[in-house]
Coordinates of C-alpha atoms in Angstrom, one line a residue:
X142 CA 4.0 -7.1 -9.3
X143 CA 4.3 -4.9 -12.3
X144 CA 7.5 -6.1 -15.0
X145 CA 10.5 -3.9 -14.0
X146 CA 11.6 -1.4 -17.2
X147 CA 15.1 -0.5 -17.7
X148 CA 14.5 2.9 -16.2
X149 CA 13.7 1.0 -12.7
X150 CA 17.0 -0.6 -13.1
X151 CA 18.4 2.8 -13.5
X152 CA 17.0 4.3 -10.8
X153 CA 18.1 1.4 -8.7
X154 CA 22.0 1.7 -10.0
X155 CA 21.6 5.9 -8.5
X156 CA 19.9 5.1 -5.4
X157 CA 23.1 2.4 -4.9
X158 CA 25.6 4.9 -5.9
X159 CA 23.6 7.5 -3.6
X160 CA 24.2 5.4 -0.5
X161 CA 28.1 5.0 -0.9
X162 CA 28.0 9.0 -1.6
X163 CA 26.6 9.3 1.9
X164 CA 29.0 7.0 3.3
X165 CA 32.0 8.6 1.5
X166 CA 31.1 12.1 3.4
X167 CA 32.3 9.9 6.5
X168 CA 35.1 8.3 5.5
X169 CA 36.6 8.9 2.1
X170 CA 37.5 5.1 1.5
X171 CA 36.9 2.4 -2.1
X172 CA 35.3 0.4 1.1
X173 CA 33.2 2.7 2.8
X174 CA 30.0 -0.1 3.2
X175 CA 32.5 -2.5 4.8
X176 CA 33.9 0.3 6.9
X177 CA 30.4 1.5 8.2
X178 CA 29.3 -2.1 8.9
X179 CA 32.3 -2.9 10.7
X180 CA 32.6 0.8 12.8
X181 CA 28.6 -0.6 13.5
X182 CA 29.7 -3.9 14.7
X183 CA 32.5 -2.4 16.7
X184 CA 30.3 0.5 18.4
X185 CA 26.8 -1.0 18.9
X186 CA 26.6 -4.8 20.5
X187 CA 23.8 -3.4 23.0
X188 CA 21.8 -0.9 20.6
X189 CA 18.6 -1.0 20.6
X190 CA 16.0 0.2 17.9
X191 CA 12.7 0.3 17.5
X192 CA 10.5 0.1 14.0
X193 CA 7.2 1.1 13.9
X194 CA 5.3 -1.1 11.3
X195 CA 5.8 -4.7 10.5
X196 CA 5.3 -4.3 6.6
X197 CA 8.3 -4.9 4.1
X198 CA 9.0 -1.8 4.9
X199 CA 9.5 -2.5 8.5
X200 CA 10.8 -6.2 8.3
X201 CA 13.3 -5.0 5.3
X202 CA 14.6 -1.9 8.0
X203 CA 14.5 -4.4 10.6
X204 CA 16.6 -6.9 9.0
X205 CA 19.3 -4.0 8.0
X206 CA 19.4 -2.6 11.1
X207 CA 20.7 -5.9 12.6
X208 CA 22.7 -6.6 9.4
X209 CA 24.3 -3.3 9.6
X210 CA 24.5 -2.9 13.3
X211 CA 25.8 -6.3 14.9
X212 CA 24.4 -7.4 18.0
X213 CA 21.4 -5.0 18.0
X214 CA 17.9 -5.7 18.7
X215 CA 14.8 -4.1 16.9
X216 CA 12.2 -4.3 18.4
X217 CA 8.9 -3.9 15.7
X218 CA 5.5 -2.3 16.3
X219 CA 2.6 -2.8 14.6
X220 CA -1.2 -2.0 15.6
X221 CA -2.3 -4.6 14.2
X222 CA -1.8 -7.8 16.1
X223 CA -0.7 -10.0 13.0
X224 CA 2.6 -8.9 11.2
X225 CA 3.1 -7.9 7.2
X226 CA 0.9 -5.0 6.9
X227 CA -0.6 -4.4 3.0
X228 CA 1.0 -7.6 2.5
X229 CA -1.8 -9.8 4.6
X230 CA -4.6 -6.9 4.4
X231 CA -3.6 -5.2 0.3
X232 CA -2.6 -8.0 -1.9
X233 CA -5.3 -9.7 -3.6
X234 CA -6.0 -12.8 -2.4
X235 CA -5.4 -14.9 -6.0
X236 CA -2.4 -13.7 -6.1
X237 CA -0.4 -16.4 -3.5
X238 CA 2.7 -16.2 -5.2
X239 CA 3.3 -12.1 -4.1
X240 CA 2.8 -13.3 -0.4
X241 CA 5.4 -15.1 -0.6
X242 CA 7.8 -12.8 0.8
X243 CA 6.0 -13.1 3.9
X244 CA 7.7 -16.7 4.4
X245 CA 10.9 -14.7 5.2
X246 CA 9.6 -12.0 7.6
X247 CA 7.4 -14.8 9.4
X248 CA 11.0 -16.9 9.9
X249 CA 12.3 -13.7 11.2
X250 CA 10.1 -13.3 13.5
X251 CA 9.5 -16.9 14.7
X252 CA 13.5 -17.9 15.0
X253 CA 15.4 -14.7 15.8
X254 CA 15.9 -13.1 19.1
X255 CA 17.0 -9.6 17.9
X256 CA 14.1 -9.4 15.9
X257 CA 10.9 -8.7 18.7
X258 CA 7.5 -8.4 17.5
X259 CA 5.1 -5.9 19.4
X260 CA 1.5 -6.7 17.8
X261 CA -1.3 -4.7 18.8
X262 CA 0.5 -1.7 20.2
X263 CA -0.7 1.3 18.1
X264 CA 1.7 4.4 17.9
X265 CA -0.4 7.7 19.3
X266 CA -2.2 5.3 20.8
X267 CA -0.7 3.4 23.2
X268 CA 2.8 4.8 23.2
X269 CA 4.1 8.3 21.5
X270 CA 7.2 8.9 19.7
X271 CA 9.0 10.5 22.8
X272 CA 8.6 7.6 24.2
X273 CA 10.2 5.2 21.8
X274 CA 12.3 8.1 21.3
X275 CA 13.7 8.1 24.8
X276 CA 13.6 4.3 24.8
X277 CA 15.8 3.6 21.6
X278 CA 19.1 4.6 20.2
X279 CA 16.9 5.1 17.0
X280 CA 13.7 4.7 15.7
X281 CA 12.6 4.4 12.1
X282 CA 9.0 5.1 11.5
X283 CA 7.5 2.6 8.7
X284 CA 3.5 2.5 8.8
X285 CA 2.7 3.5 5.6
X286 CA 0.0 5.0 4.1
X287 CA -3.8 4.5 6.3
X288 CA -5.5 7.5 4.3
X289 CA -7.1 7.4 0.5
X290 CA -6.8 10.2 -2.2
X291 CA -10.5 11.7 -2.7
X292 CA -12.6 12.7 -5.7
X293 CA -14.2 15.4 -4.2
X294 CA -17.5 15.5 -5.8
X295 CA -20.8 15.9 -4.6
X296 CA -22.1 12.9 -2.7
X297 CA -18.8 11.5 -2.6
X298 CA -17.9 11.4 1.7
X299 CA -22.2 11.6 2.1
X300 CA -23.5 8.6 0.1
X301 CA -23.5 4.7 1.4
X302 CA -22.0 2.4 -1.0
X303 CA -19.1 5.1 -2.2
X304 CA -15.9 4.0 -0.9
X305 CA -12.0 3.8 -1.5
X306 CA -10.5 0.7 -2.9
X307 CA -8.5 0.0 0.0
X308 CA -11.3 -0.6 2.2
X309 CA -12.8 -2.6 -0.3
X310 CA -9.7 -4.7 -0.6
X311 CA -9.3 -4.6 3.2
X312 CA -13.0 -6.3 3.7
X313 CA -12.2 -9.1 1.5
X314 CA -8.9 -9.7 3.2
X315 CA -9.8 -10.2 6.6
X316 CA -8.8 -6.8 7.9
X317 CA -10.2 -6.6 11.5
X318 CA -11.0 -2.9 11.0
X319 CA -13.4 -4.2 8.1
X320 CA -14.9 -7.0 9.0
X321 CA -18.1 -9.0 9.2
X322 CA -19.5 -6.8 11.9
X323 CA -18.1 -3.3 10.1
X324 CA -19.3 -0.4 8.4
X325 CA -17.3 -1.7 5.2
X326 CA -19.4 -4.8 5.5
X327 CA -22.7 -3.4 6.0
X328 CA -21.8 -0.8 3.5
X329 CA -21.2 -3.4 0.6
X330 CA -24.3 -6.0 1.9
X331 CA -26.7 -3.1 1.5
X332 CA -24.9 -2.0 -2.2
X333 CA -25.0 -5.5 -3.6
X334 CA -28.5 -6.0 -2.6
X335 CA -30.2 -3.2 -3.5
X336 CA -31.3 -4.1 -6.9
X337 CA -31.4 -7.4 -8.8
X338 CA -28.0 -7.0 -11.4
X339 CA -26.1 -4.6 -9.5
X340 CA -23.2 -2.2 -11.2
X341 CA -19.8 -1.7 -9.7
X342 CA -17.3 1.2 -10.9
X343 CA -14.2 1.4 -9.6
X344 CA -12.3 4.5 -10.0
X345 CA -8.6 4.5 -11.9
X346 CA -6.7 2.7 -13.9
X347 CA -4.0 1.1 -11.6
X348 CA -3.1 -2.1 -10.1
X349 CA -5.6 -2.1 -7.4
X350 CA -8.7 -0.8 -9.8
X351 CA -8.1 -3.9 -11.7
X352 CA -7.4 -6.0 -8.8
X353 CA -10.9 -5.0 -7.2
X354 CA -12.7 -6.2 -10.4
X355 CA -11.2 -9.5 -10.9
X356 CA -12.0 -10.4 -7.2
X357 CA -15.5 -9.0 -8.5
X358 CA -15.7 -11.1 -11.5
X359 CA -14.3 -14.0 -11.1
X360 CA -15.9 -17.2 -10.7
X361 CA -16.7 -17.6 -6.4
X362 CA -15.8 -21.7 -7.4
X363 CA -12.4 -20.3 -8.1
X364 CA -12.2 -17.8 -5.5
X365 CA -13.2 -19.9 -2.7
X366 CA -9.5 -21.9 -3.6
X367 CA -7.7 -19.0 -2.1
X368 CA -7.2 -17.3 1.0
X369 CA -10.7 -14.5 0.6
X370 CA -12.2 -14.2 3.7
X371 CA -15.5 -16.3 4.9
X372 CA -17.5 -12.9 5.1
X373 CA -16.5 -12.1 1.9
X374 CA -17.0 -15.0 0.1
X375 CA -20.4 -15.6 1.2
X376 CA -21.5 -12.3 0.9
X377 CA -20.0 -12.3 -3.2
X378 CA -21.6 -15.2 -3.8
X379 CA -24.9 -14.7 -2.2
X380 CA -25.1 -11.5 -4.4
X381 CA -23.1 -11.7 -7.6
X382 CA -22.0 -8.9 -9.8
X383 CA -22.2 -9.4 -13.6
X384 CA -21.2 -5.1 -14.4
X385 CA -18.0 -3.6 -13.6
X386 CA -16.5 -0.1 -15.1
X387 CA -13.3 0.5 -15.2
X388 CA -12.9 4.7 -15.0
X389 CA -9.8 6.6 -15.7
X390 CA -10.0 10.5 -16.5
X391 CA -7.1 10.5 -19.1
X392 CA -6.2 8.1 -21.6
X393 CA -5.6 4.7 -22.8
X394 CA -1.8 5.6 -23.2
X395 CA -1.7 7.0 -20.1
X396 CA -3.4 4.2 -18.0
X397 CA -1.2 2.3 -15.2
X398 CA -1.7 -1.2 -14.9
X399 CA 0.6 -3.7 -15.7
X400 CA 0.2 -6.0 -18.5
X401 CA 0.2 -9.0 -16.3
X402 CA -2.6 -7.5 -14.2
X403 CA -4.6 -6.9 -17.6
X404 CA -4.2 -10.1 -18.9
X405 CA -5.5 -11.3 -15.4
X406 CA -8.3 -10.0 -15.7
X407 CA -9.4 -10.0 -19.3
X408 CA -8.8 -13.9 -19.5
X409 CA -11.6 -14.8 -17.1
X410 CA -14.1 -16.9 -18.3
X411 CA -17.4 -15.8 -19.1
X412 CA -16.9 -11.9 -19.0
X413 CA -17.1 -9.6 -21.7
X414 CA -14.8 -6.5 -22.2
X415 CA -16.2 -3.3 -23.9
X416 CA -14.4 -0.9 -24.6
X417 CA -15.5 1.5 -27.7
X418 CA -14.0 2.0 -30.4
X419 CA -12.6 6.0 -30.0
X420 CA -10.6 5.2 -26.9
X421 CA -7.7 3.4 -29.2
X422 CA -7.8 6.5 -31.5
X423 CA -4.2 7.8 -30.3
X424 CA -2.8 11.9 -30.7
X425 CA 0.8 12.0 -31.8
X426 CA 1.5 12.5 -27.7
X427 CA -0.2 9.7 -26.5
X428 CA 1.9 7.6 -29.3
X429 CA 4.8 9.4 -27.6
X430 CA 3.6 8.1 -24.1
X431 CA 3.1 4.8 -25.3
X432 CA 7.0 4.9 -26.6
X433 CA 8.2 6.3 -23.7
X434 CA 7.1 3.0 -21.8
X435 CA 7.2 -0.6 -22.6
X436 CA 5.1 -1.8 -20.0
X437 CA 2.5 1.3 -21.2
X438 CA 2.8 0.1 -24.6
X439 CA 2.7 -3.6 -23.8
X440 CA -0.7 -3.2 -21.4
X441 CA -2.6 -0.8 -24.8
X442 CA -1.4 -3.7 -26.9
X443 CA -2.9 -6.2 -24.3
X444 CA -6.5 -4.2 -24.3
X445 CA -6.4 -3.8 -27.6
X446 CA -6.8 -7.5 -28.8
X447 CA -9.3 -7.9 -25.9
X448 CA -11.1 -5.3 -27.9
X449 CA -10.4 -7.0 -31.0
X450 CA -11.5 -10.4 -29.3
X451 CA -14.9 -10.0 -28.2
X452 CA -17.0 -12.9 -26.2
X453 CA -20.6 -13.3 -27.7
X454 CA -22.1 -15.2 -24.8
X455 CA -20.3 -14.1 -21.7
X456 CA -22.7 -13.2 -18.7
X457 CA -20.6 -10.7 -16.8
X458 CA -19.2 -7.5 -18.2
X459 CA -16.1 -5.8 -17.7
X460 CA -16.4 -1.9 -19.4
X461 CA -13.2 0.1 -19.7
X462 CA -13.9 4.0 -19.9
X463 CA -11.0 6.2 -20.5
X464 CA -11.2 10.0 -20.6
X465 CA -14.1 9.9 -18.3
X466 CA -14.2 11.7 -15.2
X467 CA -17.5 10.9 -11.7
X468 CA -18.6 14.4 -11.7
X469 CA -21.7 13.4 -8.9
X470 CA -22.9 10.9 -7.2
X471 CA -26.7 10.6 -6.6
X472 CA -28.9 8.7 -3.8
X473 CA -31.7 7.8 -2.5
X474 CA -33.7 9.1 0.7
X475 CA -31.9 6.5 2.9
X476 CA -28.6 8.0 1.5
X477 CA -27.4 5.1 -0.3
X478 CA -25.7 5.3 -3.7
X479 CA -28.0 5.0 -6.6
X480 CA -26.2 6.5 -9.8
X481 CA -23.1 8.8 -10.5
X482 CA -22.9 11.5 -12.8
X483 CA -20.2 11.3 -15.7
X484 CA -18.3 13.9 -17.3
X485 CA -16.4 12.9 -20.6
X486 CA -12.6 14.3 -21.1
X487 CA -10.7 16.0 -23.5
X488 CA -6.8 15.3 -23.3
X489 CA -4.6 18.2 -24.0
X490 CA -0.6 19.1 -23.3
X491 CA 2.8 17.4 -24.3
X492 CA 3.8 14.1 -24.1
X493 CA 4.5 12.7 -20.3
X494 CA 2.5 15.6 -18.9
X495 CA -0.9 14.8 -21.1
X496 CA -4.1 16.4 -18.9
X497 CA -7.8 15.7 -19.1
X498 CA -10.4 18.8 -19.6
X499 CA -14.1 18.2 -19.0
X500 CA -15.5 18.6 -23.4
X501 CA -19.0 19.3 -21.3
X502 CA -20.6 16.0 -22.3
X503 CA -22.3 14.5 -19.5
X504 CA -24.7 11.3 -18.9
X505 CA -26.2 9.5 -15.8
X506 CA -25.1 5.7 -15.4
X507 CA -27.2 3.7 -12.5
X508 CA -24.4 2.6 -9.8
X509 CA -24.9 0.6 -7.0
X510 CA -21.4 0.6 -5.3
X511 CA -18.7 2.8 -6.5
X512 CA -14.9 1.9 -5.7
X513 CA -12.4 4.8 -5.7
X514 CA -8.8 3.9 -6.0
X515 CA -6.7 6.8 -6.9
X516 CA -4.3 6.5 -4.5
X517 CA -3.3 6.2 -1.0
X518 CA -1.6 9.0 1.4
X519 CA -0.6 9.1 4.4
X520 CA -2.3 10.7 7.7
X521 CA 0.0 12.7 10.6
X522 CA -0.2 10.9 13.9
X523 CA -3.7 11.4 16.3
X524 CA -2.4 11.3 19.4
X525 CA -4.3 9.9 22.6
X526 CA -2.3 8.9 24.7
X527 CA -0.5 10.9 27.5
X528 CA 2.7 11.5 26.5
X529 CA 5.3 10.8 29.3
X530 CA 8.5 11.4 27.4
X531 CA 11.3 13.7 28.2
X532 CA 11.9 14.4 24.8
X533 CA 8.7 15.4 23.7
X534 CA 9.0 14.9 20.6
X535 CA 6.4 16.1 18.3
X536 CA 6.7 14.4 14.3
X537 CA 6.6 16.6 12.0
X538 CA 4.7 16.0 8.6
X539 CA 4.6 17.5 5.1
X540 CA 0.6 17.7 4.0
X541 CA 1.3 19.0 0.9
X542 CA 3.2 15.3 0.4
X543 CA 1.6 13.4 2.5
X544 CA 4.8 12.1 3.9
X545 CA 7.3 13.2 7.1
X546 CA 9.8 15.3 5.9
X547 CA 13.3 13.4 5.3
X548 CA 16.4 13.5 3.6
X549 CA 17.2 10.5 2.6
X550 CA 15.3 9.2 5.2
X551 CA 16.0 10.7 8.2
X552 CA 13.4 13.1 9.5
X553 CA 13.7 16.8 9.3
X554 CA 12.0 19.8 11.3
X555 CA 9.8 20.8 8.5
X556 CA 9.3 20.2 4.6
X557 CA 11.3 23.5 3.9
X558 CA 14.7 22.1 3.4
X559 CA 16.2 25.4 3.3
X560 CA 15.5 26.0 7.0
X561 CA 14.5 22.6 8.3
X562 CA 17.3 20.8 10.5
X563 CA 17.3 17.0 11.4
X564 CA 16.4 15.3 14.2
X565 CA 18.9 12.7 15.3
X566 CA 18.5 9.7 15.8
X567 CA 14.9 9.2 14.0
X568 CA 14.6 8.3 10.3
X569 CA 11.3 7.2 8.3
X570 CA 11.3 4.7 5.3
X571 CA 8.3 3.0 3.1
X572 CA 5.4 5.0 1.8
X573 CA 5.7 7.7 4.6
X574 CA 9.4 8.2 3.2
X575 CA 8.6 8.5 -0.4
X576 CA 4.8 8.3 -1.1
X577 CA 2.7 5.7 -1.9
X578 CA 4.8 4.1 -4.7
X579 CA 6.7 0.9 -6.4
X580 CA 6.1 -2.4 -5.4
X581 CA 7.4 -4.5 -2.6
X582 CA 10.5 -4.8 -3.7
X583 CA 11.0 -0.9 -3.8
X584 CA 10.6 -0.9 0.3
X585 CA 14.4 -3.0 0.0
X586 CA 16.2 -0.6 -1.6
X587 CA 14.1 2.5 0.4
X588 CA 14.8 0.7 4.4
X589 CA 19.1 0.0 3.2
X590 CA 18.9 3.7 2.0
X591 CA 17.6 4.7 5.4
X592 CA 19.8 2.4 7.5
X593 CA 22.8 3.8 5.5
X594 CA 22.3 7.3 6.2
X595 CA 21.4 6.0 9.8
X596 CA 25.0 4.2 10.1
X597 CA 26.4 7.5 8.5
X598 CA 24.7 9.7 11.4
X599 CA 26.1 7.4 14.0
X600 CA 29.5 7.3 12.7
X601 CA 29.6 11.2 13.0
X602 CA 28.2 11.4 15.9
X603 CA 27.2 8.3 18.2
X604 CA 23.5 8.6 19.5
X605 CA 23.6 9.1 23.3
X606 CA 22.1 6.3 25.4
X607 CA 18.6 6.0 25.8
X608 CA 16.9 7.9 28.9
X609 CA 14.8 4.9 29.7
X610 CA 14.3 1.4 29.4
X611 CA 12.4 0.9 26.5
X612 CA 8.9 0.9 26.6
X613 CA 7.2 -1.9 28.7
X614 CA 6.4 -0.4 31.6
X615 CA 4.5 2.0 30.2
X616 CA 2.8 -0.6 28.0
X617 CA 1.9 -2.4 31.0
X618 CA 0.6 0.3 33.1
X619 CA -1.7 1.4 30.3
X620 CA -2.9 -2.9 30.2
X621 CA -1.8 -2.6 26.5
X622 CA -2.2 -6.2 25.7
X623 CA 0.7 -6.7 23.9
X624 CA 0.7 -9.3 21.2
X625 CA 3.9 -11.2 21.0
X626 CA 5.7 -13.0 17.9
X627 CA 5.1 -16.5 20.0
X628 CA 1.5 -15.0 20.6
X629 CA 0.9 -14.2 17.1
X630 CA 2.4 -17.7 15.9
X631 CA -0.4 -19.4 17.6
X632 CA -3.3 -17.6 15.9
X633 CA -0.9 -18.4 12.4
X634 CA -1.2 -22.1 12.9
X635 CA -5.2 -21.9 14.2
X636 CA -5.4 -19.6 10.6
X637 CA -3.9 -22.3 8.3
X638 CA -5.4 -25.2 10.1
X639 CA -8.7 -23.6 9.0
X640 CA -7.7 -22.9 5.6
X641 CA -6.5 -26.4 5.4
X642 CA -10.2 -27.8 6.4
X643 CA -11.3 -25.4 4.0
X644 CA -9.1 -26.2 1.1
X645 CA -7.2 -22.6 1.2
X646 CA -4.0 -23.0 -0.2

C-alpha cells in the first residue's frame, strides 16, 4: 500500500458527496442513505444477486449488497476455485500484513449464509451473462483486469523469456494458470539458466516493478519465511540473480512507486543500487512534479540518499534507469531472449504532463529475462459456452478504456455517453469500472458507489423478477464442478497445515 496524500482524501470526500447526489435525484431528503437502505430492506427480503469475481472488489460489492439490501443473498463467482483474486495471486508474498484483509472476506464466506461462494465457475465459460442475467435481480460484474499493457517492440510477443509482470508475480504466487508444469515456469527455468550470472529488467517504475525485484533480490533464507510458492522457491534459489534494472522511459520525478516500496527494496542486505549521477539533475518541471506530490517527492528523496549511500561489497545489484526506453529485443536461434536494445530519452512539456522523446542514443545490454509491468487492462468476455438465456445479453466494452462502459457503475450500451442508454439491472465495479488503479482500499469506496446507484435504480424502478432460478441447473448439466465455500475451506486448512510444517507464516 502506497501513503494516502491529501488529494486521495479529497477525492474520497467527492466520491461520498457524489453518492448522496445520486440518492437525492430519488428522494429529495437530509437522510437519503437511511431512506434508500430502509426502501431496500422494505422491498427486497428475497432478492437475489449475483457478483462475478471474489476480489475486494467483489467481497466489498458483496458485503454492500447485503448491507444495503436486507435479506438478500449474493451469490459470488470466481473462476478460480480459491476466493480473493490479485489478493492471493498479485500481492507479493513478503508483504503478509496487505493480505490481511483477506481474514474478513474468508469470515464472510465461511460464516454467512447470504454470502455463497461459486469457485471454479468461469463467466463465458461455463455460464454467460444472460444467464446470470435472467437468474438475478442484479448482477455486478467485478473480475478485474486479466490482460497486460504491451511495449510493442520487436521481439517483444516472439522471444522466450520476455513477459509481463503479472505473470511473473502470478508464478511465484501459486497461480494455477502459472504453475510448476506452465509455460510461465518453463519460460523462467530456461531464462535463469541460460548463462552463469543472469540479468533481469523489469520494465516501469511502479509498485509491482519494484515488487518483482525485491522477490528477485532478496535473500531465498528470508523468502522461504513467507508464503512463495515451493516451485518458486526452488527454482530462485537453484539459480540466483545478482543483476536487476529497473527501466522507466521518463523521469526520476515522475517515477510511481511509493516510498515505502523503495525503502523495501533498497534496504536489502548485500545489494548495491546504481543509479548515475545525471538522473537527479532536475528541469524547473520536474521540480514542479516533485512539488505537486509528497509521496513523488518523498520516494526522489528516498533514491537519492541510496545514491548518496553506496555499498562497497554487496554481491547483487539493483540499477535504476530513468529516461530509458526497450527499443528491441534480440534472441537466439531457439528464440529465447538474449539482449534488448535501449533507447535513451529526452523529457520535454509542462509540469504534470512531462513526455519522453527518443535523443537517438542507443546501446545493447545482455538480458536474460525481461519483466514488463506497465500496466494491466482489462479483456472483453470470450465466450464458449452456449448461451441459453432469454435475455441475450451481449456486454458491451469500451477498448479504447479497457473497461465496460458505466456511469457510475452501472453498464451502458456503448462508451458514447451521448447515445448510449443503460441496461438495468447490471452494474460493474473494481478495475473493469474504473481501470486498473488505487489500492485495495479504493475497490470500498468504488463497490458502495455502485451499490448506491444500484439502490437508486431500484427505487425508481424495481427490477422485475428473475425469469429463472438461478443458475444451477445449467451448472450441472454442463458437470461444472462447482467449488463451494465449505469445499474451498478444506483445501485452506490442507494449505496452512503445510505452510505450518514448513514454517510459512
Amino acid at each position: 500500500p502506497r501513503d494516502t496524500s491529501r488529494g486521495d482524501t479529497l477525492k474520497r470526500m467527492v466520491r461520498t458527496k457524489l453518492l448522496h447526489a445520486l440518492l437525492r435525484d430519488v428522494v429529495p431528503s437530509a437522510h437519503t442513505a437511511a431512506w434508500c437502505r430502509a426502501y431496500a430492506t422494505e422491498a427486497s427480503s428475497s432478492r437475489r444477486f449475483a457478483v462475478v469475481g471474489s476480489g475486494p472488489a467483489g467481497m466489498y460489492a458483496a458485503l454492500a449488497l447485503t448491507k444495503t439490501f436486507d435479506g438478500s443473498v449474493v451469490d459470488v463467482f470466481d473462476r478460480y476455485p480459491t476466493p480473493f483474486g490479485l489478493v492471493r495471486f498479485g500481492v507479493a508474498p513478503d508483504h503478509a500484513e496487505t493480505k490481511l484483509v483477506t481474514n474478513k472476506f474468508h469470515e464472510t464466506l465461511t460464516t454467512r449464509d447470504d454470502i455463497r461462494f461459486y469457485g471454479n465457475v468461469q463467466l463465458g465459460r461455463d455460464v454467460s451473462v444472460g444467464e446470470l442475467y435472467d437468474g438475478y435481480h442484479g448482477v455486478i460484474l467485478a473480475y478485474g483486469s486479466s490482460g497486460d499493457r504491451t511495449l510493442d517492440v520487436p521481439g517483444e510477443a516472439e522471444l522466450e523469456g520476455v513477459m509481463s509482470a503479472r505473470e511473473f508475480v502470478a508464478w511465484f504466487n501459486g497461480d494455477p494458470e502459472h504453475g510448476p508444469e506452465s509455460a510461465t515456469h518453463n519460460a523462467v527455468v530456461r531464462a535463469l539458466t541460460s548463462t552463469p550470472k543472469p540479468h533481469v529488467a523489469v520494465i516501469g517504475v511502479g509498485n509491482v516493478a519494484i515488487d518483482c525485484a525485491r522477490i528477485l533480490l532478496r535473500d531465498k533464507s528470508e523468502l522461504a519465511k513467507t508464503d512463495i510458492c515451493e516451485h518458486a522457491l526452488d527454482v530462485l534459489r537453484r539459480h540466483p540473480v545478482e543483476k536487476v534494472s529497473v527501466i522507466g522511459r521518463r523521469g526520476v520525478a515522475q517515477a510511481s512507486f511509493s516510498p515505502k516500496e523503495l525503502r523495501e527494496v533498497l534496504g536489502l542486505p548485500d545489494v548495491r543500487v546504481v543509479i548515475d549521477d545525471e538522473e537527479f539533475g532536475l528541469a524547473p518541471e520536474d521540480e514542479a512534479d516533485l512539488a505537486a506530490s509528497r509521496p513523488r517527492r518523498r520516494a526522489y528523496d528516498v533514491l537519492l540518499k541510496a545514491h548518496q549511500s553506496l555499498k562497497t561489497n554487496a554481491s547483487k545489484v539493483l540499477n535504476f534507469r530513468f529516461k530509458t526506453s526497450p527499443l528491441e529485443f534480440g534472441g537466439d536461434s531457439n528464440g529465447n531472449l538474449r539482449s534488448m536494445k535501449l533507447g535513451r530519452n529526452e523529457l520535454v512539456g509542462a509540469a504534470g504532463a512531462r513526455k519522453a522523446i527518443s535523443s537517438g542514443e542507443t546501446e545493447t545490454v545482455d538480458t536474460a529475462m525481461a519483466l514488463r509491468s506497465v500496466g494491466y487492462r482489462a479483456e472483453p468476455i470470450v465466450v464458449s459456452v452456449n448461451d441459453e438465456s432469454t435475455s441475450q445479453i451481449v456486454l458491451p466494452f469500451d477498448e479504447r478504456e479497457r473497461v465496460v462502459p458505466n456511469e457510475y457503475g452501472a453498464v451502458l450500451t456503448s462508451p458514447d455517453k451521448s447515445t448510449a442508454k443503460q441496461i438495468p439491472g447490471l452494474y460493474v465495479t473494481g478495475w473493469l469500472k474504473r481501470g486498473p488503479t488505487g489500492i485495495i482500499g479504493t475497490n470500498l469506496t468504488c463497490a458502495e458507489e455502485t451499490v448506491a446507484k444500484m439502490a437508486s435504480d431500484f427505487a425508481r424502478l424495481p427490477p422485475p423478477e428473475p425469469t429463472s432460478s438461478g443458475v444451477d441447473a445449467a451448472l450441472a448439466k454442463r458437470a461444472v464442478r462447482v467449488i463451494t465455500a465449505r469445499d474451498w475451506a478444506k483445501l485452506d486448512a490442507h494449505e496452512r497445515a503445510l505452510g505450518e510444517s514448513r514454517g510459512k507464516p
